[in-house]
Amino acid sequence: MIDVYSWPTPNGHKVHIMLEECGLRLGRDWQVHPINIGQGDQFAQDFLKISPNNKIPALVDPQGPGGQPISLFESGAILLYLAAKTGKFLPKSDRAKWKVLEWLMFQMGGVGPMLGQAHHFRLYAPEKIEYAVNRYTNEAKRLYGVMDRQLAHHEYIAGKQYSVADIAIFPWLRSWQNQGIDWADHPRLKVWFDTIAARPAVQRGVAVLADARKPLTDDKSRDVLFGKTQYEKR
Ligand SMILES: N[C@@H](CCC(=O)N[C@@H](CS)C(=O)NCC(=O)O)C(=O)O
């Protein structure tokens, strides 16, 4: 049984979706341990041992390489691990594989961090800073444009096949309203988004811990995520 330490946020959803897409089923092949990041569970010593950056998701597979347990943090690394373990969603051919890795890195280095900042300044920041709101809303629109243009010539984000790149990007686009996006500006990306959203494994993945999902805008969550709790020495 694979243990997943997670919360219903975009980075958590990536892993829940990937597991279900790989044919691993919640309750049978993997179990989820909620890490409530609004309440500070991410700072517990046991969690820090497997996720030293105090962020979800993290995963422990008792049947790792060589039959030995492995723990992993960073959602991109976890997706690649599961792709290698199951032989799914990372093409075998060298050329196609590099294209998928290219778009996975685009998500990890661009889409995630920039849309995360858009959420922060548009939703969570206690004061509205016009410069920051404009900066990250513009960056969100620019990134949506990059993906929309890519889909002019490709069925999926990295080519002909559905891959870890699609799985990594999709959950971040579910919060398009919070990023100031108008789908009318990105019609090809909207078709892709609806196609991915309709996949049964994606629907099972985003349903994981869905009841716990709420905006982290209360005082306690703000302090835990953005205040002194976050920056205490551990
Ligand atoms: N690059 C990391 C980012 C993980 C991340 O930012 N996780 C957020 C939730 S989406 C978190 O755990 N935040 C808690 C905190 O910052 O204390 C990944 O892709 O796994």
Short mmCIF file of C-alpha atoms and ligand atoms in Angstrom, two decimals:
data_model
loop_
_atom_site.label_atom_id
_atom_site.label_comp_id
_atom_site.label_asym_id
_atom_site.label_seq_id
_atom_site.Cartn_x
_atom_site.Cartn_y
_atom_site.Cartn_z
CA MET A 1 0.00 0.00 0.00
CA ILE A 2 1.46 3.36 -1.05
CA ASP A 3 1.10 6.11 1.58
CA VAL A 4 0.31 9.58 0.25
CA TYR A 5 0.59 12.62 2.50
CA SER A 6 -1.51 15.30 0.93
CA TRP A 7 -4.18 17.98 0.90
CA PRO A 8 -6.71 18.97 -1.81
CA THR A 9 -4.59 21.63 -3.51
CA PRO A 10 -3.28 21.60 -7.10
CA ASN A 11 0.01 19.95 -6.16
CA GLY A 12 -1.82 17.32 -4.12
CA HIS A 13 -4.34 16.69 -6.91
CA LYS A 14 -1.56 15.95 -9.40
CA VAL A 15 -0.51 12.92 -7.38
CA HIS A 16 -4.07 11.74 -6.63
CA ILE A 17 -4.88 11.92 -10.36
CA MET A 18 -1.66 10.18 -11.42
CA LEU A 19 -2.22 7.28 -9.03
CA GLU A 20 -5.78 6.77 -10.28
CA GLU A 21 -4.72 7.15 -13.93
CA CYS A 22 -2.06 4.48 -13.39
CA GLY A 23 -4.76 2.05 -12.28
CA LEU A 24 -3.83 2.27 -8.61
CA ARG A 25 -7.00 2.65 -6.58
CA LEU A 26 -7.54 4.61 -3.39
CA GLY A 27 -8.18 2.19 -0.51
CA ARG A 28 -6.80 -0.81 -2.42
CA ASP A 29 -3.35 0.28 -3.64
CA TRP A 30 -2.83 3.60 -1.89
CA GLN A 31 -4.08 5.48 1.12
CA VAL A 32 -4.16 9.18 1.83
CA HIS A 33 -3.01 10.82 5.07
CA PRO A 34 -4.46 14.34 5.27
CA ILE A 35 -1.88 17.02 6.04
CA ASN A 36 -3.96 20.07 6.88
CA ILE A 37 -1.67 22.87 5.71
CA GLY A 38 -3.99 25.56 7.11
CA GLN A 39 -3.61 24.09 10.60
CA GLY A 40 0.15 23.50 10.49
CA ASP A 41 0.31 19.69 10.07
CA GLN A 42 3.16 20.22 7.56
CA PHE A 43 5.49 21.21 10.42
CA ALA A 44 5.08 17.96 12.39
CA GLN A 45 8.45 16.26 12.88
CA ASP A 46 7.28 12.99 11.32
CA PHE A 47 6.14 14.80 8.19
CA LEU A 48 9.33 16.88 7.95
CA LYS A 49 11.32 13.62 7.89
CA ILE A 50 9.76 12.77 4.51
CA SER A 51 9.13 16.33 3.30
CA PRO A 52 11.88 18.61 4.64
CA ASN A 53 10.51 21.59 2.68
CA ASN A 54 7.28 21.36 4.78
CA LYS A 55 5.04 21.05 1.74
CA ILE A 56 2.59 18.52 0.40
CA PRO A 57 2.52 16.19 -1.45
CA ALA A 58 4.83 13.45 -0.22
CA LEU A 59 4.69 9.73 -0.83
CA VAL A 60 6.10 6.62 0.81
CA ASP A 61 6.22 3.44 -1.25
CA PRO A 62 7.16 0.38 0.81
CA GLN A 63 7.93 -1.41 -2.49
CA GLY A 64 10.42 1.09 -3.90
CA PRO A 65 13.49 0.39 -6.06
CA GLY A 66 15.11 -2.92 -5.18
CA GLY A 67 12.04 -3.82 -3.13
CA GLN A 68 13.13 -1.31 -0.46
CA PRO A 69 10.94 1.54 0.86
CA ILE A 70 11.36 4.99 -0.66
CA SER A 71 9.96 8.37 0.41
CA LEU A 72 9.63 11.27 -2.01
CA PHE A 73 8.56 14.90 -1.92
CA GLU A 74 8.09 17.36 -4.87
CA SER A 75 5.09 16.52 -7.05
CA GLY A 76 7.11 16.43 -10.29
CA ALA A 77 9.49 13.83 -8.86
CA ILE A 78 6.52 11.81 -7.59
CA LEU A 79 4.84 11.85 -11.02
CA LEU A 80 8.06 10.66 -12.66
CA TYR A 81 8.50 7.97 -10.01
CA LEU A 82 4.98 6.65 -10.58
CA ALA A 83 5.47 6.82 -14.36
CA ALA A 84 8.65 4.72 -14.02
CA LYS A 85 7.02 2.29 -11.59
CA THR A 86 3.92 1.66 -13.71
CA GLY A 87 5.32 2.31 -17.21
CA LYS A 88 2.56 4.85 -17.89
CA PHE A 89 2.25 8.48 -19.08
CA LEU A 90 5.93 8.97 -19.95
CA PRO A 91 6.63 7.88 -23.55
CA LYS A 92 9.24 5.22 -24.17
CA SER A 93 10.69 6.86 -27.29
CA ASP A 94 13.49 9.28 -26.47
CA ARG A 95 12.18 12.21 -28.51
CA ALA A 96 8.64 12.06 -27.14
CA LYS A 97 9.95 11.56 -23.59
CA TRP A 98 12.09 14.72 -23.73
CA LYS A 99 9.12 16.73 -24.96
CA VAL A 100 7.04 15.52 -22.00
CA LEU A 101 9.85 16.37 -19.58
CA GLU A 102 10.16 19.82 -21.18
CA TRP A 103 6.48 20.58 -20.49
CA LEU A 104 6.60 19.00 -17.05
CA MET A 105 9.45 21.41 -16.18
CA PHE A 106 7.42 24.26 -17.67
CA GLN A 107 4.68 23.38 -15.18
CA MET A 108 7.00 22.92 -12.20
CA GLY A 109 9.07 26.05 -12.87
CA GLY A 110 6.42 28.33 -14.38
CA VAL A 111 2.76 27.41 -14.17
CA GLY A 112 2.83 26.29 -10.52
CA PRO A 113 4.92 29.10 -9.02
CA MET A 114 3.38 31.91 -11.09
CA LEU A 115 -0.25 30.84 -10.66
CA GLY A 116 0.51 30.29 -6.98
CA GLN A 117 1.63 33.92 -6.75
CA ALA A 118 -1.50 35.01 -8.65
CA HIS A 119 -3.61 33.21 -6.03
CA HIS A 120 -1.57 34.79 -3.26
CA PHE A 121 -1.87 38.40 -4.34
CA ARG A 122 -5.42 38.17 -5.73
CA LEU A 123 -6.90 36.10 -2.88
CA TYR A 124 -4.76 35.65 0.22
CA ALA A 125 -2.72 38.84 0.68
CA PRO A 126 -4.27 40.92 3.50
CA GLU A 127 -3.87 44.07 1.38
CA LYS A 128 -4.41 44.49 -2.35
CA ILE A 129 -1.12 45.54 -3.92
CA GLU A 130 -1.99 46.70 -7.42
CA TYR A 131 1.48 46.16 -8.86
CA ALA A 132 1.63 42.55 -7.62
CA VAL A 133 -1.94 41.75 -8.69
CA ASN A 134 -1.22 43.07 -12.21
CA ARG A 135 2.16 41.38 -12.41
CA TYR A 136 0.85 37.87 -11.61
CA THR A 137 -2.47 38.23 -13.44
CA ASN A 138 -0.53 39.23 -16.56
CA GLU A 139 1.87 36.36 -16.05
CA ALA A 140 -1.07 33.92 -15.67
CA LYS A 141 -2.59 35.20 -18.93
CA ARG A 142 0.77 34.92 -20.68
CA LEU A 143 1.24 31.29 -19.54
CA TYR A 144 -2.31 30.36 -20.60
CA GLY A 145 -1.45 31.89 -23.99
CA VAL A 146 1.71 29.76 -24.30
CA MET A 147 -0.33 26.59 -23.63
CA ASP A 148 -3.15 27.67 -25.95
CA ARG A 149 -0.67 28.15 -28.81
CA GLN A 150 0.99 24.79 -28.10
CA LEU A 151 -2.39 23.11 -28.44
CA ALA A 152 -2.86 24.57 -31.93
CA HIS A 153 -0.60 21.75 -33.19
CA HIS A 154 -0.85 19.09 -30.51
CA GLU A 155 -3.74 17.12 -29.07
CA TYR A 156 -2.15 17.02 -25.64
CA ILE A 157 0.22 19.47 -24.04
CA ALA A 158 3.43 17.63 -24.99
CA GLY A 159 2.31 15.91 -28.18
CA LYS A 160 0.03 13.14 -29.35
CA GLN A 161 -0.22 11.30 -26.05
CA TYR A 162 -1.75 12.13 -22.70
CA SER A 163 1.18 12.35 -20.26
CA VAL A 164 2.46 13.48 -16.87
CA ALA A 165 2.69 16.98 -18.37
CA ASP A 166 -1.11 17.13 -18.77
CA ILE A 167 -1.60 15.63 -15.32
CA ALA A 168 0.71 18.25 -13.77
CA ILE A 169 -0.88 21.24 -15.49
CA PHE A 170 -4.58 20.41 -15.25
CA PRO A 171 -5.14 20.90 -11.48
CA TRP A 172 -3.63 24.39 -11.59
CA LEU A 173 -6.10 25.52 -14.24
CA ARG A 174 -9.13 24.47 -12.19
CA SER A 175 -8.76 27.77 -10.29
CA TRP A 176 -8.83 29.88 -13.46
CA GLN A 177 -11.29 32.35 -11.94
CA ASN A 178 -8.88 33.12 -9.10
CA GLN A 179 -6.19 33.83 -11.70
CA GLY A 180 -8.21 36.43 -13.61
CA ILE A 181 -8.57 34.23 -16.68
CA ASP A 182 -11.27 34.54 -19.35
CA TRP A 183 -11.54 31.22 -21.21
CA ALA A 184 -12.72 33.08 -24.32
CA ASP A 185 -9.09 34.23 -24.75
CA HIS A 186 -7.80 30.63 -24.74
CA PRO A 187 -10.28 28.48 -26.70
CA ARG A 188 -7.93 25.56 -27.51
CA LEU A 189 -6.81 25.31 -23.92
CA LYS A 190 -10.48 25.27 -22.83
CA VAL A 191 -11.19 22.29 -25.10
CA TRP A 192 -8.15 20.51 -23.65
CA PHE A 193 -9.25 21.41 -20.11
CA ASP A 194 -12.75 19.99 -20.64
CA THR A 195 -11.31 16.83 -22.21
CA ILE A 196 -9.04 16.21 -19.23
CA ALA A 197 -11.77 17.10 -16.72
CA ALA A 198 -14.04 14.44 -18.24
CA ARG A 199 -11.58 11.58 -17.62
CA PRO A 200 -12.94 9.25 -14.91
CA ALA A 201 -9.55 8.91 -13.16
CA VAL A 202 -9.20 12.70 -13.08
CA GLN A 203 -12.63 12.97 -11.51
CA ARG A 204 -11.68 10.38 -8.89
CA GLY A 205 -8.40 12.20 -8.25
CA VAL A 206 -9.91 15.63 -7.65
CA ALA A 207 -12.55 14.07 -5.38
CA VAL A 208 -9.84 12.93 -2.93
CA LEU A 209 -10.17 14.96 0.30
CA ALA A 210 -12.52 17.29 -1.61
CA ASP A 211 -14.66 17.84 1.49
CA ALA A 212 -11.67 19.46 3.20
CA ARG A 213 -11.05 21.94 0.37
CA LYS A 214 -11.69 25.54 1.36
CA PRO A 215 -9.95 28.89 0.79
CA LEU A 216 -7.09 29.25 3.26
CA THR A 217 -8.05 32.82 4.06
CA ASP A 218 -8.82 32.62 7.81
CA ASP A 219 -6.38 34.21 10.29
CA LYS A 220 -4.95 30.89 11.49
CA SER A 221 -4.24 29.68 7.92
CA ARG A 222 -2.69 33.02 6.97
CA ASP A 223 -0.38 32.88 9.96
CA VAL A 224 0.58 29.25 9.34
CA LEU A 225 1.21 29.70 5.63
CA PHE A 226 2.52 33.24 5.34
CA GLY A 227 3.31 34.47 8.85
CA LYS A 228 5.76 33.71 11.63
CA THR A 229 4.81 30.01 11.95
CA GLN A 230 6.13 29.40 8.42
CA TYR A 231 9.49 30.98 9.19
CA GLU A 232 10.23 29.54 12.62
CA LYS A 233 13.52 27.65 12.79
CA ARG A 234 12.90 23.88 12.92
N1 LIG B 1 7.18 22.38 -5.77
C1 LIG B 1 6.35 21.73 -4.78
C2 LIG B 1 5.34 22.73 -4.24
C3 LIG B 1 4.50 22.12 -3.14
C4 LIG B 1 3.61 23.16 -2.50
O1 LIG B 1 3.77 24.37 -2.70
N2 LIG B 1 2.68 22.69 -1.67
C5 LIG B 1 1.81 23.60 -0.94
C6 LIG B 1 0.35 23.25 -1.21
S1 LIG B 1 -0.02 23.32 -2.96
C7 LIG B 1 2.05 23.41 0.56
O2 LIG B 1 2.22 22.31 1.02
N3 LIG B 1 2.11 24.52 1.32
C8 LIG B 1 2.31 24.46 2.72
C9 LIG B 1 3.34 25.44 3.22
O3 LIG B 1 3.89 26.20 2.40
O4 LIG B 1 3.60 25.46 4.43
C10 LIG B 1 5.64 20.53 -5.41
O5 LIG B 1 5.33 20.62 -6.61
O6 LIG B 1 5.41 19.52 -4.73
#
